[in-house]
């Protein structure tokens, strides 16, 4: 427990809690809209932004955020304007973003040592300014969800009914798209590009085992995400293992154990 005295670990612990809450809320929305692949598409599109930032010598987080927002808004625009299937639009964004990232990285003079931290995550590099940004985003996210909770649910489950009912479907979809993109960019620092999709799917898959209502999914997802992320960070201090890999492993373990427990409980119930 002596490691808790170090500032860098305190920052990492606070960041893990904040980002796990935000990713659980965003992940529940993504699962509800059946757009799990969008997290992978936008995440890999961010690689193009990272490469551009390194190539131009500017903060790669800024360019990654621009790529993420642009790609996610592009998916929403193509699906709504040209009736292109969202999974097809995501595949285009995914491949183009990765291709652009590879080109920009190879155009960058010298070696890019920070690239591994974005690919696989490095939570121990979080600073106080990062925590402020994480906190502001999470507050904005929770506030938006609180104000438009019912409208978000209706738009997520049935956009056609929402349009007929006169709800601001376009505004809700684009606002959530931007929030998803920003959350992805911020969470990259935690688990990296390669493992990010698990943060937006495994806690929600575990929650779906026990409930189906949106509000309950959010709360259980937040609980699973916070517990596994904090446990993963603490366990990573016991050995030279990346925190992101342990977090994903714990999330997967919790999911399979929950599924097994539910199967045992159902199988023991007497037949009607």
PDB file of C-alpha atoms in Angstrom:
ATOM      1  CA  UNK A   1       0.000   0.000   0.000  1.00  0.00           C
ATOM      2  CA  UNK A   2       3.022   2.293   0.135  1.00  0.00           C
ATOM      3  CA  UNK A   3       2.589   2.961  -3.562  1.00  0.00           C
ATOM      4  CA  UNK A   4      -0.517   5.012  -2.735  1.00  0.00           C
ATOM      5  CA  UNK A   5       1.835   7.691  -1.387  1.00  0.00           C
ATOM      6  CA  UNK A   6       3.167   8.443  -4.854  1.00  0.00           C
ATOM      7  CA  UNK A   7       1.470  11.208  -6.790  1.00  0.00           C
ATOM      8  CA  UNK A   8       1.631   9.417 -10.137  1.00  0.00           C
ATOM      9  CA  UNK A   9      -0.231   6.408  -8.692  1.00  0.00           C
ATOM     10  CA  UNK A  10      -2.817   8.632  -7.006  1.00  0.00           C
ATOM     11  CA  UNK A  11      -3.442  10.305 -10.376  1.00  0.00           C
ATOM     12  CA  UNK A  12      -3.726   6.902 -12.043  1.00  0.00           C
ATOM     13  CA  UNK A  13      -6.214   5.654  -9.447  1.00  0.00           C
ATOM     14  CA  UNK A  14      -8.435   8.738  -9.775  1.00  0.00           C
ATOM     15  CA  UNK A  15      -8.237   8.560 -13.565  1.00  0.00           C
ATOM     16  CA  UNK A  16      -9.222   4.895 -13.562  1.00  0.00           C
ATOM     17  CA  UNK A  17     -12.325   5.612 -11.494  1.00  0.00           C
ATOM     18  CA  UNK A  18     -13.392   8.609 -13.586  1.00  0.00           C
ATOM     19  CA  UNK A  19     -12.817   6.928 -16.960  1.00  0.00           C
ATOM     20  CA  UNK A  20     -14.439   3.668 -15.897  1.00  0.00           C
ATOM     21  CA  UNK A  21     -17.617   5.564 -14.989  1.00  0.00           C
ATOM     22  CA  UNK A  22     -17.643   7.489 -18.276  1.00  0.00           C
ATOM     23  CA  UNK A  23     -16.877   4.424 -20.407  1.00  0.00           C
ATOM     24  CA  UNK A  24     -19.600   2.402 -18.659  1.00  0.00           C
ATOM     25  CA  UNK A  25     -22.232   5.051 -19.450  1.00  0.00           C
ATOM     26  CA  UNK A  26     -21.089   5.428 -23.054  1.00  0.00           C
ATOM     27  CA  UNK A  27     -20.792   1.663 -23.455  1.00  0.00           C
ATOM     28  CA  UNK A  28     -24.393   1.142 -22.337  1.00  0.00           C
ATOM     29  CA  UNK A  29     -25.573   3.547 -25.029  1.00  0.00           C
ATOM     30  CA  UNK A  30     -23.423   1.807 -27.644  1.00  0.00           C
ATOM     31  CA  UNK A  31     -24.702  -1.634 -26.631  1.00  0.00           C
ATOM     32  CA  UNK A  32     -28.292  -0.382 -26.731  1.00  0.00           C
ATOM     33  CA  UNK A  33     -27.884   0.936 -30.273  1.00  0.00           C
ATOM     34  CA  UNK A  34     -26.034  -2.235 -31.304  1.00  0.00           C
ATOM     35  CA  UNK A  35     -23.031  -0.182 -32.342  1.00  0.00           C
ATOM     36  CA  UNK A  36     -20.243  -1.936 -30.480  1.00  0.00           C
ATOM     37  CA  UNK A  37     -18.205  -1.889 -33.678  1.00  0.00           C
ATOM     38  CA  UNK A  38     -18.277   1.916 -33.709  1.00  0.00           C
ATOM     39  CA  UNK A  39     -15.945   1.984 -30.722  1.00  0.00           C
ATOM     40  CA  UNK A  40     -13.466  -0.095 -32.703  1.00  0.00           C
ATOM     41  CA  UNK A  41     -13.932   1.970 -35.845  1.00  0.00           C
ATOM     42  CA  UNK A  42     -13.500   5.335 -34.137  1.00  0.00           C
ATOM     43  CA  UNK A  43     -10.650   3.985 -32.018  1.00  0.00           C
ATOM     44  CA  UNK A  44      -8.671   2.855 -35.039  1.00  0.00           C
ATOM     45  CA  UNK A  45      -9.557   6.073 -36.852  1.00  0.00           C
ATOM     46  CA  UNK A  46      -7.858   7.864 -33.947  1.00  0.00           C
ATOM     47  CA  UNK A  47      -4.632   6.196 -35.030  1.00  0.00           C
ATOM     48  CA  UNK A  48      -4.703   8.430 -38.090  1.00  0.00           C
ATOM     49  CA  UNK A  49      -5.009  11.469 -35.825  1.00  0.00           C
ATOM     50  CA  UNK A  50      -2.150  10.298 -33.635  1.00  0.00           C
ATOM     51  CA  UNK A  51       0.059   9.784 -36.667  1.00  0.00           C
ATOM     52  CA  UNK A  52      -0.830  13.221 -38.015  1.00  0.00           C
ATOM     53  CA  UNK A  53      -0.031  14.850 -34.681  1.00  0.00           C
ATOM     54  CA  UNK A  54       3.401  13.220 -34.514  1.00  0.00           C
ATOM     55  CA  UNK A  55       4.078  14.080 -38.151  1.00  0.00           C
ATOM     56  CA  UNK A  56       3.193  17.763 -37.661  1.00  0.00           C
ATOM     57  CA  UNK A  57       4.867  17.986 -34.262  1.00  0.00           C
ATOM     58  CA  UNK A  58       1.735  18.985 -32.341  1.00  0.00           C
ATOM     59  CA  UNK A  59      -0.163  17.364 -29.479  1.00  0.00           C
ATOM     60  CA  UNK A  60      -1.411  14.025 -30.888  1.00  0.00           C
ATOM     61  CA  UNK A  61      -4.381  13.978 -28.499  1.00  0.00           C
ATOM     62  CA  UNK A  62      -5.810  17.067 -30.220  1.00  0.00           C
ATOM     63  CA  UNK A  63      -5.537  15.599 -33.705  1.00  0.00           C
ATOM     64  CA  UNK A  64      -6.821  12.236 -32.458  1.00  0.00           C
ATOM     65  CA  UNK A  65      -9.861  13.965 -30.973  1.00  0.00           C
ATOM     66  CA  UNK A  66     -10.522  15.752 -34.268  1.00  0.00           C
ATOM     67  CA  UNK A  67     -10.236  12.465 -36.163  1.00  0.00           C
ATOM     68  CA  UNK A  68     -12.498  10.713 -33.671  1.00  0.00           C
ATOM     69  CA  UNK A  69     -15.228  13.362 -33.785  1.00  0.00           C
ATOM     70  CA  UNK A  70     -14.974  13.640 -37.574  1.00  0.00           C
ATOM     71  CA  UNK A  71     -15.106   9.891 -38.140  1.00  0.00           C
ATOM     72  CA  UNK A  72     -17.985   9.269 -35.724  1.00  0.00           C
ATOM     73  CA  UNK A  73     -19.967  12.198 -37.150  1.00  0.00           C
ATOM     74  CA  UNK A  74     -19.157  10.887 -40.642  1.00  0.00           C
ATOM     75  CA  UNK A  75     -20.603   7.488 -39.787  1.00  0.00           C
ATOM     76  CA  UNK A  76     -23.782   9.114 -38.459  1.00  0.00           C
ATOM     77  CA  UNK A  77     -24.010  11.384 -41.513  1.00  0.00           C
ATOM     78  CA  UNK A  78     -23.513   8.603 -44.071  1.00  0.00           C
ATOM     79  CA  UNK A  79     -26.040   6.395 -42.310  1.00  0.00           C
ATOM     80  CA  UNK A  80     -28.641   9.148 -42.108  1.00  0.00           C
ATOM     81  CA  UNK A  81     -28.081  10.999 -45.385  1.00  0.00           C
ATOM     82  CA  UNK A  82     -27.241   8.222 -47.824  1.00  0.00           C
ATOM     83  CA  UNK A  83     -28.866   5.271 -46.013  1.00  0.00           C
ATOM     84  CA  UNK A  84     -25.529   3.464 -45.844  1.00  0.00           C
ATOM     85  CA  UNK A  85     -25.486   0.656 -43.304  1.00  0.00           C
ATOM     86  CA  UNK A  86     -23.707   1.810 -40.171  1.00  0.00           C
ATOM     87  CA  UNK A  87     -21.502  -1.277 -40.011  1.00  0.00           C
ATOM     88  CA  UNK A  88     -20.330  -0.612 -43.576  1.00  0.00           C
ATOM     89  CA  UNK A  89     -19.570   3.041 -42.789  1.00  0.00           C
ATOM     90  CA  UNK A  90     -17.672   1.951 -39.666  1.00  0.00           C
ATOM     91  CA  UNK A  91     -15.571  -0.471 -41.737  1.00  0.00           C
ATOM     92  CA  UNK A  92     -14.602   2.369 -44.089  1.00  0.00           C
ATOM     93  CA  UNK A  93     -13.659   4.693 -41.224  1.00  0.00           C
ATOM     94  CA  UNK A  94     -11.744   1.885 -39.501  1.00  0.00           C
ATOM     95  CA  UNK A  95      -9.566   1.022 -42.518  1.00  0.00           C
ATOM     96  CA  UNK A  96      -8.994   4.588 -43.715  1.00  0.00           C
ATOM     97  CA  UNK A  97      -7.990   5.761 -40.238  1.00  0.00           C
ATOM     98  CA  UNK A  98      -5.479   2.950 -39.786  1.00  0.00           C
ATOM     99  CA  UNK A  99      -4.064   3.480 -43.260  1.00  0.00           C
ATOM    100  CA  UNK A 100      -3.643   7.221 -42.660  1.00  0.00           C
ATOM    101  CA  UNK A 101      -1.989   6.529 -39.308  1.00  0.00           C
ATOM    102  CA  UNK A 102       0.536   4.148 -40.825  1.00  0.00           C
ATOM    103  CA  UNK A 103       1.399   6.669 -43.543  1.00  0.00           C
ATOM    104  CA  UNK A 104       1.837   9.563 -41.101  1.00  0.00           C
ATOM    105  CA  UNK A 105       3.930   7.490 -38.664  1.00  0.00           C
ATOM    106  CA  UNK A 106       6.289   6.446 -41.444  1.00  0.00           C
ATOM    107  CA  UNK A 107       6.516  10.083 -42.576  1.00  0.00           C
ATOM    108  CA  UNK A 108       7.470  11.187 -39.053  1.00  0.00           C
ATOM    109  CA  UNK A 109      11.248  11.668 -38.775  1.00  0.00           C
ATOM    110  CA  UNK A 110      12.919   9.507 -36.140  1.00  0.00           C
ATOM    111  CA  UNK A 111      11.363   7.030 -33.738  1.00  0.00           C
ATOM    112  CA  UNK A 112       8.061   7.641 -31.950  1.00  0.00           C
ATOM    113  CA  UNK A 113       8.500   6.147 -28.450  1.00  0.00           C
ATOM    114  CA  UNK A 114       5.149   7.398 -27.143  1.00  0.00           C
ATOM    115  CA  UNK A 115       3.256   5.393 -29.762  1.00  0.00           C
ATOM    116  CA  UNK A 116       3.258   2.226 -27.651  1.00  0.00           C
ATOM    117  CA  UNK A 117       1.464   4.023 -24.817  1.00  0.00           C
ATOM    118  CA  UNK A 118      -1.379   4.894 -27.191  1.00  0.00           C
ATOM    119  CA  UNK A 119      -1.494   1.407 -28.686  1.00  0.00           C
ATOM    120  CA  UNK A 120      -1.490  -0.479 -25.381  1.00  0.00           C
ATOM    121  CA  UNK A 121      -2.223   2.227 -22.794  1.00  0.00           C
ATOM    122  CA  UNK A 122      -0.139   3.703 -19.981  1.00  0.00           C
ATOM    123  CA  UNK A 123      -2.277   4.999 -17.136  1.00  0.00           C
ATOM    124  CA  UNK A 124       0.768   5.918 -15.028  1.00  0.00           C
ATOM    125  CA  UNK A 125       1.520   8.879 -17.312  1.00  0.00           C
ATOM    126  CA  UNK A 126      -1.669  10.698 -16.292  1.00  0.00           C
ATOM    127  CA  UNK A 127      -1.085  14.235 -14.991  1.00  0.00           C
ATOM    128  CA  UNK A 128      -3.188  16.642 -12.956  1.00  0.00           C
ATOM    129  CA  UNK A 129      -4.275  18.509 -16.100  1.00  0.00           C
ATOM    130  CA  UNK A 130      -5.457  15.190 -17.570  1.00  0.00           C
ATOM    131  CA  UNK A 131      -7.542  14.551 -14.457  1.00  0.00           C
ATOM    132  CA  UNK A 132      -9.184  17.953 -14.816  1.00  0.00           C
ATOM    133  CA  UNK A 133     -10.102  17.175 -18.430  1.00  0.00           C
ATOM    134  CA  UNK A 134     -11.418  13.729 -17.475  1.00  0.00           C
ATOM    135  CA  UNK A 135     -13.480  15.203 -14.659  1.00  0.00           C
ATOM    136  CA  UNK A 136     -14.985  17.964 -16.809  1.00  0.00           C
ATOM    137  CA  UNK A 137     -15.939  15.493 -19.531  1.00  0.00           C
ATOM    138  CA  UNK A 138     -17.559  13.078 -17.056  1.00  0.00           C
ATOM    139  CA  UNK A 139     -19.570  15.900 -15.487  1.00  0.00           C
ATOM    140  CA  UNK A 140     -20.741  17.043 -18.932  1.00  0.00           C
ATOM    141  CA  UNK A 141     -21.634  13.468 -19.865  1.00  0.00           C
ATOM    142  CA  UNK A 142     -23.630  12.819 -16.690  1.00  0.00           C
ATOM    143  CA  UNK A 143     -25.375  16.192 -16.989  1.00  0.00           C
ATOM    144  CA  UNK A 144     -26.379  15.537 -20.594  1.00  0.00           C
ATOM    145  CA  UNK A 145     -27.648  12.068 -19.709  1.00  0.00           C
ATOM    146  CA  UNK A 146     -29.636  13.471 -16.808  1.00  0.00           C
ATOM    147  CA  UNK A 147     -31.271  16.212 -18.893  1.00  0.00           C
ATOM    148  CA  UNK A 148     -32.087  14.068 -21.933  1.00  0.00           C
ATOM    149  CA  UNK A 149     -32.356  10.626 -20.354  1.00  0.00           C
ATOM    150  CA  UNK A 150     -35.754   9.598 -21.742  1.00  0.00           C
ATOM    151  CA  UNK A 151     -35.068  11.104 -25.153  1.00  0.00           C
ATOM    152  CA  UNK A 152     -31.730   9.296 -25.377  1.00  0.00           C
ATOM    153  CA  UNK A 153     -33.415   5.977 -24.587  1.00  0.00           C
ATOM    154  CA  UNK A 154     -36.160   6.484 -27.168  1.00  0.00           C
ATOM    155  CA  UNK A 155     -33.690   7.549 -29.863  1.00  0.00           C
ATOM    156  CA  UNK A 156     -31.428   4.618 -29.057  1.00  0.00           C
ATOM    157  CA  UNK A 157     -34.176   1.989 -29.223  1.00  0.00           C
ATOM    158  CA  UNK A 158     -36.387   3.333 -32.022  1.00  0.00           C
ATOM    159  CA  UNK A 159     -35.307   6.387 -34.009  1.00  0.00           C
ATOM    160  CA  UNK A 160     -38.310   6.214 -36.359  1.00  0.00           C
ATOM    161  CA  UNK A 161     -40.751   6.390 -33.440  1.00  0.00           C
ATOM    162  CA  UNK A 162     -38.698   9.237 -31.967  1.00  0.00           C
ATOM    163  CA  UNK A 163     -38.957  11.220 -35.217  1.00  0.00           C
ATOM    164  CA  UNK A 164     -42.711  10.669 -35.427  1.00  0.00           C
ATOM    165  CA  UNK A 165     -43.006  11.813 -31.812  1.00  0.00           C
ATOM    166  CA  UNK A 166     -41.240  15.070 -32.677  1.00  0.00           C
ATOM    167  CA  UNK A 167     -38.109  14.420 -30.634  1.00  0.00           C
ATOM    168  CA  UNK A 168     -34.807  16.085 -31.658  1.00  0.00           C
ATOM    169  CA  UNK A 169     -33.345  12.848 -33.039  1.00  0.00           C
ATOM    170  CA  UNK A 170     -30.609  14.519 -35.075  1.00  0.00           C
ATOM    171  CA  UNK A 171     -29.420  16.597 -32.138  1.00  0.00           C
ATOM    172  CA  UNK A 172     -29.441  13.631 -29.748  1.00  0.00           C
ATOM    173  CA  UNK A 173     -27.616  11.347 -32.184  1.00  0.00           C
ATOM    174  CA  UNK A 174     -24.905  13.858 -33.059  1.00  0.00           C
ATOM    175  CA  UNK A 175     -24.446  14.934 -29.441  1.00  0.00           C
ATOM    176  CA  UNK A 176     -24.051  11.327 -28.326  1.00  0.00           C
ATOM    177  CA  UNK A 177     -21.743  10.704 -31.277  1.00  0.00           C
ATOM    178  CA  UNK A 178     -19.445  13.512 -30.143  1.00  0.00           C
ATOM    179  CA  UNK A 179     -19.530  12.276 -26.537  1.00  0.00           C
ATOM    180  CA  UNK A 180     -18.681   8.740 -27.684  1.00  0.00           C
ATOM    181  CA  UNK A 181     -15.762  10.041 -29.746  1.00  0.00           C
ATOM    182  CA  UNK A 182     -14.347  12.168 -26.928  1.00  0.00           C
ATOM    183  CA  UNK A 183     -14.725   9.320 -24.420  1.00  0.00           C
ATOM    184  CA  UNK A 184     -12.832   7.010 -26.778  1.00  0.00           C
ATOM    185  CA  UNK A 185      -9.970   9.482 -27.119  1.00  0.00           C
ATOM    186  CA  UNK A 186      -9.709   9.946 -23.352  1.00  0.00           C
ATOM    187  CA  UNK A 187      -9.943   6.215 -22.608  1.00  0.00           C
ATOM    188  CA  UNK A 188      -7.105   5.431 -25.025  1.00  0.00           C
ATOM    189  CA  UNK A 189      -4.712   6.535 -22.283  1.00  0.00           C
ATOM    190  CA  UNK A 190      -6.135   3.807 -20.036  1.00  0.00           C
ATOM    191  CA  UNK A 191      -6.227   0.649 -22.165  1.00  0.00           C
ATOM    192  CA  UNK A 192      -4.878   1.746 -25.539  1.00  0.00           C
ATOM    193  CA  UNK A 193      -6.233   1.379 -29.042  1.00  0.00           C
ATOM    194  CA  UNK A 194      -5.850  -2.401 -29.147  1.00  0.00           C
ATOM    195  CA  UNK A 195      -7.975  -3.157 -26.063  1.00  0.00           C
ATOM    196  CA  UNK A 196     -10.425  -0.259 -26.011  1.00  0.00           C
ATOM    197  CA  UNK A 197     -13.474  -2.130 -27.382  1.00  0.00           C
ATOM    198  CA  UNK A 198     -13.564  -4.294 -24.250  1.00  0.00           C
ATOM    199  CA  UNK A 199     -14.116  -1.226 -22.043  1.00  0.00           C
ATOM    200  CA  UNK A 200     -17.332  -0.458 -23.950  1.00  0.00           C
ATOM    201  CA  UNK A 201     -18.709  -3.990 -24.148  1.00  0.00           C
ATOM    202  CA  UNK A 202     -17.640  -6.410 -21.378  1.00  0.00           C
ATOM    203  CA  UNK A 203     -19.186  -4.542 -18.379  1.00  0.00           C
ATOM    204  CA  UNK A 204     -22.431  -4.121 -20.335  1.00  0.00           C
ATOM    205  CA  UNK A 205     -22.446  -7.792 -21.392  1.00  0.00           C
ATOM    206  CA  UNK A 206     -22.090  -8.717 -17.731  1.00  0.00           C
ATOM    207  CA  UNK A 207     -24.918  -6.378 -16.746  1.00  0.00           C
ATOM    208  CA  UNK A 208     -27.206  -7.850 -19.420  1.00  0.00           C
ATOM    209  CA  UNK A 209     -26.959 -11.230 -17.698  1.00  0.00           C
ATOM    210  CA  UNK A 210     -28.878  -9.880 -14.706  1.00  0.00           C
ATOM    211  CA  UNK A 211     -31.117  -7.135 -16.109  1.00  0.00           C
ATOM    212  CA  UNK A 212     -32.557  -5.578 -19.268  1.00  0.00           C
ATOM    213  CA  UNK A 213     -33.632  -2.095 -18.245  1.00  0.00           C
ATOM    214  CA  UNK A 214     -31.425   0.764 -19.387  1.00  0.00           C
ATOM    215  CA  UNK A 215     -31.038   2.399 -15.965  1.00  0.00           C
ATOM    216  CA  UNK A 216     -30.085  -0.889 -14.325  1.00  0.00           C
ATOM    217  CA  UNK A 217     -27.645  -1.641 -17.138  1.00  0.00           C
ATOM    218  CA  UNK A 218     -25.913   1.668 -16.492  1.00  0.00           C
ATOM    219  CA  UNK A 219     -25.563   1.138 -12.745  1.00  0.00           C
ATOM    220  CA  UNK A 220     -24.324  -2.447 -12.971  1.00  0.00           C
ATOM    221  CA  UNK A 221     -21.957  -1.548 -15.810  1.00  0.00           C
ATOM    222  CA  UNK A 222     -20.499   1.288 -13.758  1.00  0.00           C
ATOM    223  CA  UNK A 223     -20.027  -1.024 -10.769  1.00  0.00           C
ATOM    224  CA  UNK A 224     -18.331  -3.744 -12.824  1.00  0.00           C
ATOM    225  CA  UNK A 225     -16.158  -1.229 -14.660  1.00  0.00           C
ATOM    226  CA  UNK A 226     -15.001   0.589 -11.515  1.00  0.00           C
ATOM    227  CA  UNK A 227     -14.244  -2.586  -9.549  1.00  0.00           C
ATOM    228  CA  UNK A 228     -12.341  -4.319 -12.368  1.00  0.00           C
ATOM    229  CA  UNK A 229     -10.400  -1.189 -13.354  1.00  0.00           C
ATOM    230  CA  UNK A 230      -9.300  -0.412  -9.794  1.00  0.00           C
ATOM    231  CA  UNK A 231      -8.463  -4.071  -9.158  1.00  0.00           C
ATOM    232  CA  UNK A 232      -6.512  -4.233 -12.408  1.00  0.00           C
ATOM    233  CA  UNK A 233      -4.496  -1.162 -11.490  1.00  0.00           C
ATOM    234  CA  UNK A 234      -3.665  -2.541  -8.047  1.00  0.00           C
ATOM    235  CA  UNK A 235      -2.803  -6.011  -9.370  1.00  0.00           C
ATOM    236  CA  UNK A 236      -0.520  -4.522 -12.012  1.00  0.00           C
ATOM    237  CA  UNK A 237       1.706  -3.221  -9.208  1.00  0.00           C
ATOM    238  CA  UNK A 238       2.451  -6.803  -8.119  1.00  0.00           C
ATOM    239  CA  UNK A 239       4.205  -7.679 -11.359  1.00  0.00           C
ATOM    240  CA  UNK A 240       5.614  -6.161 -14.508  1.00  0.00           C
ATOM    241  CA  UNK A 241       2.345  -6.531 -16.435  1.00  0.00           C
ATOM    242  CA  UNK A 242       0.514  -3.709 -18.256  1.00  0.00           C
ATOM    243  CA  UNK A 243      -2.481  -2.439 -16.349  1.00  0.00           C
ATOM    244  CA  UNK A 244      -4.665  -2.461 -19.476  1.00  0.00           C
ATOM    245  CA  UNK A 245      -4.182  -6.187 -20.075  1.00  0.00           C
ATOM    246  CA  UNK A 246      -5.106  -7.072 -16.483  1.00  0.00           C
ATOM    247  CA  UNK A 247      -8.203  -4.853 -16.608  1.00  0.00           C
ATOM    248  CA  UNK A 248      -9.471  -6.544 -19.762  1.00  0.00           C
ATOM    249  CA  UNK A 249      -8.680  -9.994 -18.346  1.00  0.00           C
ATOM    250  CA  UNK A 250     -10.599  -9.219 -15.157  1.00  0.00           C
ATOM    251  CA  UNK A 251     -13.582  -7.912 -17.119  1.00  0.00           C
ATOM    252  CA  UNK A 252     -13.646 -11.081 -19.207  1.00  0.00           C
ATOM    253  CA  UNK A 253     -13.321 -13.243 -16.074  1.00  0.00           C
ATOM    254  CA  UNK A 254     -16.206 -11.436 -14.366  1.00  0.00           C
ATOM    255  CA  UNK A 255     -18.357 -11.919 -17.470  1.00  0.00           C
ATOM    256  CA  UNK A 256     -17.697 -15.662 -17.750  1.00  0.00           C
ATOM    257  CA  UNK A 257     -18.136 -16.219 -14.004  1.00  0.00           C
ATOM    258  CA  UNK A 258     -21.419 -14.297 -14.059  1.00  0.00           C
ATOM    259  CA  UNK A 259     -22.614 -16.278 -17.049  1.00  0.00           C
ATOM    260  CA  UNK A 260     -21.694 -19.544 -15.303  1.00  0.00           C
ATOM    261  CA  UNK A 261     -23.455 -18.513 -12.100  1.00  0.00           C
ATOM    262  CA  UNK A 262     -26.596 -17.548 -14.013  1.00  0.00           C
ATOM    263  CA  UNK A 263     -26.538 -20.899 -15.827  1.00  0.00           C
ATOM    264  CA  UNK A 264     -26.204 -22.789 -12.532  1.00  0.00           C
ATOM    265  CA  UNK A 265     -29.034 -20.825 -10.912  1.00  0.00           C
ATOM    266  CA  UNK A 266     -31.354 -21.367 -13.885  1.00  0.00           C
ATOM    267  CA  UNK A 267     -30.539 -25.069 -14.127  1.00  0.00           C
ATOM    268  CA  UNK A 268     -31.320 -25.600 -10.427  1.00  0.00           C
ATOM    269  CA  UNK A 269     -34.796 -24.082 -10.688  1.00  0.00           C
ATOM    270  CA  UNK A 270     -37.534 -26.743 -10.690  1.00  0.00           C
ATOM    271  CA  UNK A 271     -39.318 -27.236 -13.983  1.00  0.00           C
ATOM    272  CA  UNK A 272     -42.810 -25.744 -14.146  1.00  0.00           C
TER     273      UNK A 272
END
